[in-house]
Amino acid sequence: MVNSARQVRAQIMAPNATSVGLDIAGKIYSMTKDERGMWTGTSAPQDPGFHYYQLNIDGASVPDPGSLYFYGASRWGSGIEVPSDDQDFWQVKNVPQGSMSEVYYYSSYTEKMRRCFVYLPNEYFTNPTKKYPVLYLQHGMGENEYGWAQQGHTAQIMDNLIAAKKAVPCIIVMDNGLNARAARPQQQGAAQGQRQGGFGGFGGFGGGFANDFKNVLFNDIIPMVEKNYRVIADPQHRAYAGLSMGGMQAREVTLANPEKFAYVGTFSSGAWSVDQVKASEGFAKANKLLFMSGGGKENMGCVEAAKNLKAIGINAVGYESEGTAHEWHTWRRSLFEFAQLIFK
Amino acid sequence: MVNSARQVRAQIMAPNATSVGLDIAGKIYSMTKDERGMWTGTSAPQDPGFHYYQLNIDGASVPDPGSLYFYGASRWGSGIEVPSDDQDFWQVKNVPQGSMSEVYYYSSYTEKMRRCFVYLPNEYFTNPTKKYPVLYLQHGMGENEYGWAQQGHTAQIMDNLIAAKKAVPCIIVMDNGLNARAARPQQQGAAQGQRQGGFGGFGGFGGGFANDFKNVLFNDIIPMVEKNYRVIADPQHRAYAGLSMGGMQAREVTLANPEKFAYVGTFSSGAWSVDQVKASEGFAKANKLLFMSGGGKENMGCVEAAKNLKAIGINAVGYESEGTAHEWHTWRRSLFEFAQLIFK
């Protein structure tokens, strides 16, 4: 529960415990016990948006049985939504509804079945011949393919924007950017990590994670999507965006392969520099939109960086999410802005 | 973790706890602490199949941070799969994959947005003009629309059967049979229950739950499905099945509305009697298959009951799931059998 001062309150019955705490991102708030054995604790005011948390009972860190489960911080655990003034844009509303699908596919690169989520707009079903552009949309470090489907409320953001005629209906594909290592003998450790749903070995951003995910994206994901769905299968109708580490992957992959994606978005992934873009042969010519964003509390300088890129002829847009930090409300707002600019 | 004797082992770090237990369906197995503060406990051998469980730490019942979350026993919590000899049929395999979609829709009966899951077979996407029969498939008491999609592994059962050409490709719709109460002023208590994801007030099976769900099914779900998807929209291509309470609902609704569904399945919902069927005007004429099943440990007498119904001209099939009880492996096997018999 969250009160009007944006303080999180948690409760748990633990009659025999001697110490119980509410742990929000590592900061532990002591809880107090009443005569029935019910512990109650209240946090300091939190930033608006989504926060992972857990309870600590006599030294054991456990999920709150009163919460749903979300994958973040490299584990499934509890999460709490601290209300924001503008949360209306990602609520379920009575507008034409798309669908969010769990889809498995075989990856020839990892030699395993993999899972992704696929958002299809409402008219994909009602208009059975039309073909659609595709946005590949990636999560951050310690998260997985559930992030955009669940915490991100991608389907609701898109359904609401499409109903208001503010976004072009498109397919959105959300995959796992961390478990994309090939299962080769010399990488047994990494393969083991994958099976446990964790990181596929830690390779760093440059040439590690990004390179592995790029191989799965190009060899397996894009061909699967363009085979199974009604897709306009050309770079002019293909976008790639990601948050935090997912945005760093998007930047690295699109700079190295500018002919593949006309639209790119990076959310809370730092600002792009003029030098980075100039160093990529073909990027300036092929790119139709470079969107970069960050939370107001992150001070990433995206608005200024976009001005500099505009000066060299890039259609760059910088967006700062007012009052938010490195969390999902920044990224939902970023998708909300980005989705209104692509495929137009 | 489960060992070869089908004992469940759980571990949790709780250095300051004085008592920790592993709670499987109310039976608590004491755990013991090592010098680091890690508690380990092992259960008695469990039946093959899916079991809900939790940990008890100094009197607090909490989810195991090492488990995913499943909805059952009227709450989200931990679950463990105890391997069975025949579990191959619901594994993810490299065969053509359908998709499992989360879909919201507006219910004019409850005056709320509702959620269901929709399975679409692989060829729904690759064959863009073909129309499909639909199975409406419901969960049991204390469960929700996630049950068949998650614990039931419905997509994998169907993908594997369809790939083996043992089942007719069909659409499967899974909804919530417990929160279907209309939000009328005199039912505020029930409406409150719905918003919390629990029971929509307890109305008993006869005329309560079943009647509410029937209203949502007939007024909202079937029209939504037949509008949004490529469906053969006639009773000959419409089936209704459920497990436990969901099967009791299916029996009550199909006996009262035999003209709506040619195929009906009830899993762990008791045996149908000759008198019940005779009392329904039109059932014998309209029904093409009456499938009833139960776990071998449930002793529901479905095989015998089917013989009696065959004797009065009903195409009844009784199935007993060997060695299993009132749990998901019984129901997965039941779907596996039922799906091979419908729409043929």
XYZ file of C-alpha atoms in Angstrom:
688
model
C 0.000 0.000 0.000
C 1.115 3.550 -0.699
C -0.222 6.635 1.070
C -0.695 10.149 -0.293
C 2.826 11.069 0.845
C 4.130 8.257 -1.415
C 5.245 6.199 1.581
C 5.091 2.422 1.115
C 3.419 0.489 3.937
C 3.881 -3.280 4.280
C 2.380 -5.751 6.722
C 3.107 -9.351 7.546
C 1.978 -11.738 10.259
C 5.093 -13.191 11.917
C 4.227 -13.897 15.543
C 7.545 -15.520 16.480
C 9.931 -13.201 14.663
C 12.221 -10.860 16.569
C 13.078 -8.449 13.756
C 11.232 -7.653 10.518
C 12.148 -4.994 7.966
C 10.839 -3.538 4.711
C 13.705 -3.480 2.196
C 13.291 -1.110 -0.767
C 16.338 -1.202 -3.033
C 18.659 -2.058 -0.128
C 17.356 0.577 2.323
C 15.704 -1.263 5.236
C 12.852 0.317 7.207
C 12.191 -1.322 10.610
C 8.742 -2.756 11.126
C 6.958 -2.987 14.482
C 4.848 -5.795 15.921
C 1.371 -5.541 17.443
C -0.117 -7.846 20.079
C -1.403 -10.300 17.430
C 2.038 -10.737 15.870
C 1.333 -8.490 12.856
C 4.342 -6.429 11.791
C 3.802 -3.087 10.059
C 6.392 -0.801 8.526
C 6.360 2.418 6.546
C 9.074 3.681 4.248
C 10.280 7.211 3.618
C 8.508 8.913 0.685
C 9.479 7.241 -2.601
C 9.828 8.583 -6.125
C 6.716 8.061 -8.270
C 6.954 4.911 -10.353
C 7.812 1.251 -9.935
C 10.021 -0.058 -7.108
C 11.289 -3.557 -6.357
C 11.202 -4.497 -2.670
C 11.335 -7.419 -0.267
C 10.753 -8.224 3.372
C 13.472 -9.238 5.788
C 12.331 -11.639 8.504
C 14.952 -12.514 11.088
C 17.646 -12.210 8.463
C 15.784 -13.938 5.617
C 15.093 -11.829 2.517
C 11.766 -12.998 1.130
C 9.012 -11.777 -1.197
C 5.954 -10.106 0.302
C 3.046 -12.585 -0.016
C 0.827 -9.541 -0.652
C 2.625 -8.577 -3.877
C 2.725 -9.987 -7.377
C 6.088 -11.104 -8.787
C 8.276 -9.054 -11.108
C 11.665 -9.869 -12.584
C 14.296 -7.247 -11.786
C 17.564 -6.924 -9.896
C 18.289 -10.362 -11.405
C 15.524 -12.121 -9.503
C 11.772 -12.605 -9.313
C 10.394 -10.618 -6.389
C 7.923 -8.114 -5.068
C 7.194 -4.755 -6.637
C 5.168 -1.719 -5.700
C 3.765 1.036 -7.892
C 4.045 4.482 -6.313
C 1.336 6.547 -8.024
C 2.318 9.323 -10.378
C 0.209 12.244 -11.599
C 0.350 11.053 -15.203
C -0.163 7.286 -14.769
C -3.393 7.409 -16.759
C -1.557 6.743 -20.043
C -0.659 3.149 -19.124
C -3.944 2.049 -17.501
C -6.222 -0.612 -19.028
C -9.065 1.341 -20.657
C -12.136 0.467 -22.663
C -10.485 1.053 -26.047
C -9.804 -1.503 -28.797
C -7.399 -3.984 -27.204
C -4.339 -5.564 -28.743
C -2.812 -8.679 -27.239
C 0.437 -9.552 -25.472
C 1.620 -13.042 -26.469
C 4.193 -15.371 -25.017
C 5.954 -17.010 -27.969
C 8.670 -19.673 -28.050
C 11.013 -20.122 -31.015
C 14.120 -22.102 -31.848
C 17.380 -20.186 -31.906
C 19.981 -21.633 -34.243
C 22.573 -19.380 -32.592
C 22.070 -20.595 -29.007
C 20.816 -24.023 -30.118
C 17.930 -23.726 -27.663
C 14.285 -22.839 -27.573
C 13.897 -19.213 -26.461
C 10.952 -17.129 -25.318
C 9.861 -13.655 -26.339
C 6.741 -11.538 -25.944
C 4.940 -10.141 -28.974
C 2.448 -7.260 -28.843
C -0.056 -7.245 -31.694
C -2.298 -4.194 -32.123
C -6.065 -4.678 -32.127
C -6.398 -4.215 -35.872
C -3.915 -7.018 -36.525
C -6.884 -9.289 -35.790
C -9.715 -7.237 -37.269
C -7.904 -6.312 -40.499
C -6.618 -9.669 -41.728
C -4.505 -8.551 -44.680
C -2.698 -5.422 -43.512
C 1.050 -5.602 -42.826
C 2.739 -3.809 -39.950
C 6.046 -2.218 -38.974
C 7.932 -3.777 -36.055
C 9.603 -2.295 -32.980
C 12.176 -4.466 -31.176
C 12.076 -3.267 -27.559
C 14.578 -4.389 -24.937
C 14.872 -4.416 -21.150
C 17.793 -3.448 -18.896
C 20.450 -5.117 -16.742
C 19.042 -7.629 -14.262
C 15.701 -7.735 -16.099
C 14.312 -10.063 -18.737
C 11.732 -10.339 -21.500
C 8.869 -9.888 -19.007
C 9.923 -6.326 -18.172
C 8.234 -4.384 -20.966
C 5.234 -6.756 -21.045
C 4.639 -6.513 -17.293
C 6.197 -3.526 -15.469
C 6.317 -1.531 -18.701
C 2.591 -1.908 -19.518
C 3.552 -1.804 -23.181
C 0.212 -3.153 -24.435
C -1.760 -0.519 -22.533
C 0.506 2.348 -23.624
C 0.148 1.278 -27.252
C -3.577 0.474 -27.145
C -4.294 3.903 -25.651
C -2.032 5.762 -28.099
C -3.414 3.883 -31.111
C -7.011 4.487 -29.994
C -6.202 8.217 -29.765
C -4.621 8.034 -33.251
C -1.343 9.284 -31.815
C 0.762 6.245 -32.765
C 0.992 4.132 -35.921
C -0.194 0.587 -35.133
C 2.841 -1.656 -35.013
C 4.047 -5.025 -33.740
C 6.391 -4.907 -30.732
C 8.785 -7.760 -29.956
C 10.393 -8.040 -26.512
C 13.176 -10.578 -26.003
C 15.894 -11.397 -23.487
C 19.096 -9.446 -24.075
C 21.102 -11.219 -21.385
C 20.785 -14.940 -22.087
C 21.767 -14.853 -25.741
C 25.079 -16.683 -25.479
C 25.635 -19.581 -27.792
C 25.775 -22.885 -25.933
C 29.259 -23.833 -27.048
C 31.418 -26.235 -25.052
C 33.832 -23.522 -23.883
C 30.898 -21.574 -22.477
C 29.329 -24.159 -20.238
C 29.352 -21.707 -17.338
C 27.362 -19.229 -19.364
C 24.948 -21.887 -20.566
C 24.376 -22.916 -16.971
C 23.533 -19.316 -16.110
C 20.979 -19.221 -18.898
C 19.161 -22.289 -17.677
C 18.777 -20.634 -14.315
C 17.291 -17.560 -15.930
C 20.190 -15.356 -14.912
C 22.878 -13.634 -16.886
C 24.383 -15.654 -19.703
C 27.842 -14.964 -18.358
C 29.039 -11.391 -17.956
C 30.673 -10.152 -21.126
C 30.594 -6.374 -20.729
C 28.653 -4.180 -23.102
C 31.156 -3.795 -25.937
C 31.209 -6.925 -28.052
C 29.834 -9.080 -25.213
C 26.146 -8.845 -24.411
C 25.423 -6.661 -27.416
C 27.217 -8.973 -29.820
C 25.505 -12.102 -28.515
C 22.088 -10.489 -28.586
C 22.767 -9.063 -32.057
C 23.456 -12.566 -33.327
C 20.192 -13.903 -31.914
C 18.292 -10.836 -33.138
C 19.615 -11.041 -36.693
C 19.810 -14.841 -37.063
C 16.706 -15.904 -35.193
C 14.314 -13.249 -33.866
C 13.844 -10.996 -36.905
C 13.518 -13.959 -39.336
C 10.983 -15.642 -37.003
C 8.923 -12.466 -36.701
C 9.013 -11.753 -40.435
C 8.013 -15.354 -41.195
C 5.170 -15.739 -38.665
C 3.561 -12.298 -38.686
C 2.258 -9.894 -41.316
C 5.260 -7.583 -41.322
C 6.524 -4.867 -43.657
C 9.937 -6.451 -43.774
C 12.242 -3.569 -44.631
C 14.497 -1.247 -42.572
C 12.152 1.713 -43.083
C 9.559 -0.158 -41.037
C 11.891 -1.546 -38.384
C 12.769 0.157 -35.105
C 15.052 -0.829 -32.239
C 14.820 0.621 -28.758
C 15.937 -0.355 -25.306
C 16.251 0.895 -21.776
C 19.505 1.240 -19.822
C 21.703 -1.720 -20.890
C 19.119 -2.555 -23.578
C 19.575 0.938 -24.988
C 23.350 0.565 -24.911
C 22.899 -2.630 -26.936
C 20.560 -0.783 -29.310
C 23.109 2.009 -29.792
C 25.995 -0.395 -30.411
C 24.012 -2.591 -32.800
C 22.426 0.244 -34.804
C 25.708 2.173 -35.133
C 27.396 -1.002 -36.435
C 24.423 -1.972 -38.648
C 22.774 1.291 -39.654
C 21.163 -0.262 -42.728
C 18.957 -2.537 -40.565
C 16.840 -0.045 -38.582
C 15.542 3.372 -39.613
C 14.436 4.258 -36.066
C 16.381 3.890 -32.841
C 15.559 4.794 -29.256
C 17.677 4.618 -26.120
C 16.059 5.248 -22.737
C 18.280 5.965 -19.704
C 21.283 4.728 -21.660
C 23.336 7.908 -21.700
C 23.544 10.534 -24.440
C 24.842 9.794 -27.936
C 27.814 11.871 -28.988
C 28.436 13.524 -32.341
C 31.693 11.569 -32.584
C 29.905 8.216 -32.121
C 27.485 8.963 -34.904
C 30.147 10.370 -37.234
C 32.225 7.203 -36.736
C 29.430 5.031 -38.077
C 29.554 4.780 -41.824
C 26.051 5.107 -43.211
C 24.191 5.913 -39.971
C 23.458 9.557 -40.836
C 22.070 8.548 -44.228
C 19.963 5.558 -43.092
C 18.559 6.848 -39.801
C 15.178 8.557 -39.791
C 14.928 9.144 -36.026
C 17.367 8.976 -33.138
C 15.454 9.285 -29.844
C 17.275 9.458 -26.528
C 15.818 9.981 -23.111
C 16.571 9.900 -19.411
C 14.899 10.563 -16.086
C 15.149 14.148 -14.835
C 17.046 12.856 -11.817
C 19.564 11.045 -14.018
C 21.008 14.190 -15.651
C 21.945 12.365 -18.822
C 22.018 15.449 -21.011
C 19.882 13.924 -23.755
C 18.174 17.193 -24.721
C 21.499 18.965 -25.222
C 23.012 15.966 -27.044
C 20.057 15.893 -29.435
C 20.652 19.567 -30.304
C 24.256 18.782 -31.176
C 23.191 15.878 -33.381
C 20.551 17.955 -35.100
C 23.329 20.393 -36.000
C 25.024 17.660 -38.051
C 21.782 16.700 -39.787
C 20.471 13.865 -37.614
C 16.732 13.886 -36.796
C 17.559 13.583 -33.087
C 15.021 14.026 -30.310
C 16.023 14.381 -26.654
C 13.456 13.818 -23.922
C 13.776 14.307 -20.191
C 11.214 12.586 -17.939
C 10.424 15.182 -15.294
C 11.095 14.200 -11.698
C 11.872 10.535 -12.304
C 14.972 8.437 -11.833
C 16.371 5.215 -13.349
C 13.107 3.252 -13.173
C 10.060 2.102 -15.074
C 8.057 5.293 -15.023
C 10.893 7.002 -16.924
C 10.828 4.170 -19.447
C 7.036 4.023 -19.838
C 7.048 7.761 -20.532
C 9.917 7.274 -22.958
C 7.992 4.606 -24.877
C 4.932 6.852 -24.851
C 6.971 9.645 -26.499
C 8.986 7.406 -28.850
C 5.928 5.496 -30.105
C 4.360 8.759 -31.302
C 7.371 9.526 -33.503
C 8.099 6.259 -35.302
C 6.799 4.837 -38.587
C 5.377 8.216 -39.672
C 14.552 -28.996 -5.957
C 13.169 -32.500 -6.161
C 15.221 -35.677 -5.750
C 14.692 -39.058 -7.365
C 12.479 -40.157 -4.448
C 10.188 -37.211 -5.276
C 11.101 -35.414 -2.055
C 11.032 -31.626 -2.248
C 14.076 -29.862 -0.802
C 14.017 -26.146 0.022
C 16.726 -23.815 1.299
C 16.712 -20.310 2.659
C 19.267 -18.107 4.359
C 17.762 -16.882 7.636
C 20.604 -16.411 10.115
C 18.503 -14.955 12.933
C 15.453 -17.206 12.690
C 14.652 -19.721 15.391
C 12.262 -21.933 13.430
C 11.840 -22.453 9.682
C 9.524 -24.925 7.963
C 8.645 -26.087 4.466
C 4.834 -26.020 4.112
C 3.374 -28.179 1.321
C -0.410 -27.989 1.277
C -0.559 -27.411 5.037
C 1.867 -30.164 6.063
C 4.949 -28.513 7.566
C 8.394 -30.154 7.368
C 10.940 -28.762 9.846
C 14.080 -27.290 8.344
C 17.502 -27.271 10.023
C 20.120 -24.525 10.151
C 23.827 -24.799 9.311
C 26.625 -22.668 10.756
C 26.187 -20.001 8.055
C 22.490 -19.531 8.843
C 21.263 -21.527 5.808
C 18.141 -23.571 6.568
C 17.470 -26.763 4.608
C 14.424 -28.990 4.719
C 13.188 -32.043 2.862
C 9.609 -33.216 2.517
C 8.179 -36.697 2.451
C 7.851 -38.134 -1.088
C 5.185 -36.246 -3.050
C 2.795 -37.333 -5.772
C 4.083 -36.591 -9.282
C 2.745 -33.301 -10.592
C 2.382 -29.723 -9.465
C 2.286 -28.668 -5.803
C 1.788 -25.268 -4.194
C 4.036 -24.593 -1.194
C 5.402 -21.867 1.034
C 8.027 -21.317 3.680
C 7.273 -20.562 7.305
C 9.851 -18.336 8.997
C 9.273 -17.727 12.709
C 5.541 -17.903 12.157
C 5.415 -15.924 8.883
C 4.111 -17.784 5.821
C 6.018 -16.424 2.845
C 6.848 -17.401 -0.743
C 10.156 -19.096 -1.450
C 12.378 -16.547 -3.221
C 13.727 -19.475 -5.272
C 10.359 -20.248 -6.875
C 8.279 -18.582 -9.540
C 4.750 -17.433 -8.647
C 1.569 -19.372 -9.378
C -2.034 -18.548 -8.535
C -3.747 -21.278 -6.546
C -5.325 -21.814 -3.129
C -6.704 -18.294 -3.682
C -3.326 -16.627 -3.618
C -0.155 -16.049 -5.612
C 2.640 -18.194 -4.207
C 5.371 -20.725 -4.770
C 4.974 -23.937 -6.728
C 7.091 -27.001 -7.393
C 6.885 -29.543 -10.180
C 7.484 -33.113 -9.002
C 8.642 -34.990 -12.112
C 6.394 -37.615 -13.644
C 7.320 -40.369 -16.079
C 5.116 -38.923 -18.813
C 5.877 -35.205 -18.478
C 7.330 -35.100 -21.978
C 3.947 -34.240 -23.496
C 3.824 -30.742 -21.982
C 7.462 -29.697 -22.515
C 8.486 -26.887 -24.869
C 9.794 -28.628 -27.988
C 11.140 -27.534 -31.337
C 7.822 -27.910 -33.152
C 5.707 -25.168 -34.777
C 4.756 -22.871 -31.902
C 1.415 -21.268 -31.243
C 1.115 -18.311 -28.912
C -0.465 -17.648 -25.530
C -1.921 -14.140 -25.373
C -3.107 -11.977 -22.517
C -6.218 -10.166 -23.764
C -8.402 -7.564 -22.038
C -12.016 -6.938 -23.023
C -14.986 -4.987 -21.750
C -17.723 -6.990 -20.023
C -21.161 -5.441 -20.292
C -22.354 -7.868 -17.611
C -19.819 -6.913 -14.925
C -19.375 -3.387 -16.309
C -15.620 -3.808 -16.011
C -12.605 -4.583 -18.139
C -11.725 -8.265 -17.743
C -8.718 -10.367 -18.680
C -8.509 -13.725 -20.404
C -5.802 -15.784 -22.072
C -6.142 -16.913 -25.680
C -4.116 -19.723 -27.244
C -3.749 -19.475 -31.003
C -2.251 -22.428 -32.886
C 0.812 -21.845 -35.050
C -1.110 -22.025 -38.316
C -3.455 -19.242 -37.176
C -0.561 -16.963 -38.148
C 0.830 -18.815 -41.140
C -2.556 -19.543 -42.766
C -4.234 -16.137 -42.763
C -7.687 -17.076 -44.013
C -8.556 -20.330 -42.240
C -11.185 -20.296 -39.494
C -10.922 -22.344 -36.301
C -13.077 -24.088 -33.697
C -12.863 -22.790 -30.131
C -12.458 -24.542 -26.778
C -13.444 -22.580 -23.661
C -11.268 -24.031 -20.871
C -11.736 -23.167 -17.221
C -9.754 -23.424 -13.970
C -10.845 -24.637 -10.527
C -11.696 -23.191 -7.120
C -9.056 -20.837 -5.740
C -7.399 -20.515 -9.160
C -7.752 -17.971 -11.935
C -7.280 -17.425 -15.655
C -3.521 -17.988 -15.347
C -3.973 -21.646 -14.320
C -4.266 -23.327 -17.713
C -1.839 -20.878 -19.349
C 0.846 -21.386 -16.689
C 0.568 -24.527 -14.505
C -1.475 -26.286 -17.209
C 1.085 -25.761 -20.018
C -1.845 -25.629 -22.434
C 0.168 -24.091 -25.284
C 2.814 -26.812 -25.095
C 0.272 -29.646 -24.878
C -1.547 -28.317 -27.932
C 1.568 -27.426 -29.960
C 2.960 -30.934 -29.427
C -0.366 -32.655 -30.233
C -0.963 -30.525 -33.334
C 2.596 -31.135 -34.568
C 1.989 -34.878 -34.186
C -1.325 -34.478 -36.082
C -3.176 -35.898 -33.095
C -5.356 -32.859 -32.406
C -7.344 -30.530 -34.657
C -5.832 -27.017 -34.453
C -8.171 -24.860 -32.408
C -8.340 -21.637 -30.432
C -8.470 -22.022 -26.641
C -9.895 -19.309 -24.404
C -9.179 -19.308 -20.660
C -11.078 -16.888 -18.439
C -11.799 -16.331 -14.759
C -14.788 -18.315 -13.516
C -14.799 -16.795 -10.033
C -14.863 -13.023 -10.506
C -17.790 -12.880 -12.898
C -20.293 -11.179 -10.597
C -22.039 -8.117 -11.913
C -20.986 -5.005 -10.003
C -24.478 -4.089 -8.853
C -25.076 -1.921 -5.757
C -26.485 -4.772 -3.668
C -23.315 -6.761 -4.336
C -20.667 -4.322 -3.180
C -19.048 -6.998 -1.073
C -18.649 -9.236 -4.065
C -17.329 -6.402 -6.186
C -14.759 -5.643 -3.506
C -13.641 -9.252 -3.627
C -13.207 -9.044 -7.380
C -10.952 -6.031 -7.235
C -8.669 -7.908 -4.894
C -8.456 -10.793 -7.324
C -10.236 -13.194 -4.972
C -13.602 -14.839 -5.080
C -16.455 -12.692 -6.324
C -18.477 -13.609 -3.250
C -19.288 -17.212 -2.551
C -22.507 -18.209 -4.255
C -22.321 -21.995 -4.273
C -22.099 -23.906 -7.516
C -25.769 -24.148 -8.408
C -26.984 -20.874 -9.846
C -24.197 -18.886 -8.187
C -20.728 -19.081 -9.688
C -21.934 -21.006 -12.711
C -24.735 -18.573 -13.444
C -22.518 -15.517 -13.144
C -19.822 -17.027 -15.325
C -22.425 -18.199 -17.849
C -23.642 -14.624 -18.199
C -20.150 -13.313 -18.864
C -19.399 -16.228 -21.195
C -22.543 -15.795 -23.294
C -22.826 -11.998 -23.191
C -19.196 -10.991 -23.405
C -16.536 -13.674 -23.919
C -17.993 -15.674 -26.832
C -19.072 -12.534 -28.750
C -15.625 -10.964 -28.212
C -13.845 -14.110 -29.409
C -16.100 -14.538 -32.439
C -15.638 -10.868 -33.366
C -11.872 -10.604 -32.948
C -10.653 -13.985 -34.169
C -11.183 -16.166 -37.234
C -13.681 -18.538 -35.653
C -16.136 -21.104 -37.007
C -18.960 -19.605 -34.985
C -21.377 -22.475 -34.564
C -22.056 -24.996 -31.756
C -20.516 -27.859 -33.763
C -17.184 -26.073 -33.481
C -17.474 -24.943 -29.878
C -16.332 -26.916 -26.825
C -16.474 -26.194 -23.116
C -14.288 -27.898 -20.538
C -13.141 -27.196 -17.025
C -11.381 -28.724 -14.063
C -12.890 -29.290 -10.619
C -15.222 -26.318 -9.973
C -14.684 -25.206 -13.595
C -15.946 -28.599 -14.739
C -18.978 -28.342 -12.452
C -19.708 -24.996 -14.098
C -19.244 -26.593 -17.529
C -21.665 -29.401 -16.629
C -24.291 -27.040 -15.279
C -24.022 -24.620 -18.201
C -23.981 -27.249 -20.954
C -26.877 -29.222 -19.455
C -28.939 -26.024 -19.302
C -27.791 -24.807 -22.724
C -27.116 -27.945 -24.762
C -27.565 -26.140 -28.067
C -24.471 -23.969 -27.447
C -21.652 -26.543 -27.251
C -21.290 -29.867 -29.101
C -18.337 -30.974 -26.944
C -18.008 -30.893 -23.174
C -15.261 -32.032 -20.822
C -15.148 -32.146 -17.039
C -11.879 -32.971 -15.288
C -11.927 -33.957 -11.581
C -15.468 -32.666 -11.316
C -17.243 -35.898 -10.403
C -19.070 -38.298 -12.691
C -22.145 -37.353 -14.719
C -25.236 -39.413 -13.976
C -27.724 -40.800 -16.436
C -30.456 -38.900 -14.608
C -28.674 -35.567 -15.016
C -28.344 -36.055 -18.735
C -31.903 -37.332 -19.171
C -33.232 -34.290 -17.318
C -31.689 -31.945 -19.873
C -33.979 -31.442 -22.825
C -31.940 -31.582 -26.002
C -28.573 -32.565 -24.533
C -28.561 -36.097 -25.933
C -29.372 -34.821 -29.408
C -26.944 -31.883 -29.487
C -23.931 -33.373 -27.740
C -21.200 -35.002 -29.836
C -18.818 -35.866 -26.982
C -19.100 -35.979 -23.219
C -15.638 -36.462 -21.693
C -15.183 -36.916 -17.963
C -11.996 -37.658 -16.081
C -10.450 -37.872 -12.655
C -7.181 -38.728 -10.993
C -6.758 -42.385 -10.102
C -6.474 -41.379 -6.438
C -9.763 -39.474 -6.623
C -11.952 -42.516 -7.327
C -14.535 -40.495 -9.212
C -15.930 -43.417 -11.172
C -15.786 -41.645 -14.517
C -15.044 -44.780 -16.544
C -18.079 -46.599 -15.141
C -20.298 -43.516 -15.508
C -19.300 -43.186 -19.157
C -20.384 -46.802 -19.777
C -23.804 -46.038 -18.322
C -24.158 -42.944 -20.502
C -23.053 -44.847 -23.602
C -25.899 -47.269 -22.896
C -28.396 -44.420 -23.358
C -26.783 -43.267 -26.576
C -24.363 -40.560 -25.383
C -20.856 -40.555 -26.889
C -19.350 -40.556 -23.418
C -15.666 -41.134 -22.663
C -14.345 -41.774 -19.166
C -10.670 -41.366 -18.403
C -8.749 -42.117 -15.237
C -5.314 -40.529 -14.783
C -3.187 -43.274 -13.292
C -1.616 -42.577 -9.926
C -2.511 -38.900 -9.683
C -4.704 -36.902 -7.337
C -6.652 -33.635 -7.507
C -3.871 -31.613 -9.126
C -2.476 -30.248 -12.350
C -0.898 -33.397 -13.729
C -4.335 -35.024 -13.740
C -5.706 -32.022 -15.597
C -2.855 -31.761 -18.106
C -3.349 -35.425 -18.954
C -7.093 -34.835 -19.198
C -6.593 -31.991 -21.674
C -4.143 -34.165 -23.612
C -6.832 -36.868 -23.950
C -9.773 -34.519 -24.518
C -7.984 -32.443 -27.169
C -7.493 -35.565 -29.302
C -11.233 -36.222 -29.379
C -12.801 -32.861 -30.171
C -13.646 -31.179 -33.474
C -13.184 -34.412 -35.414
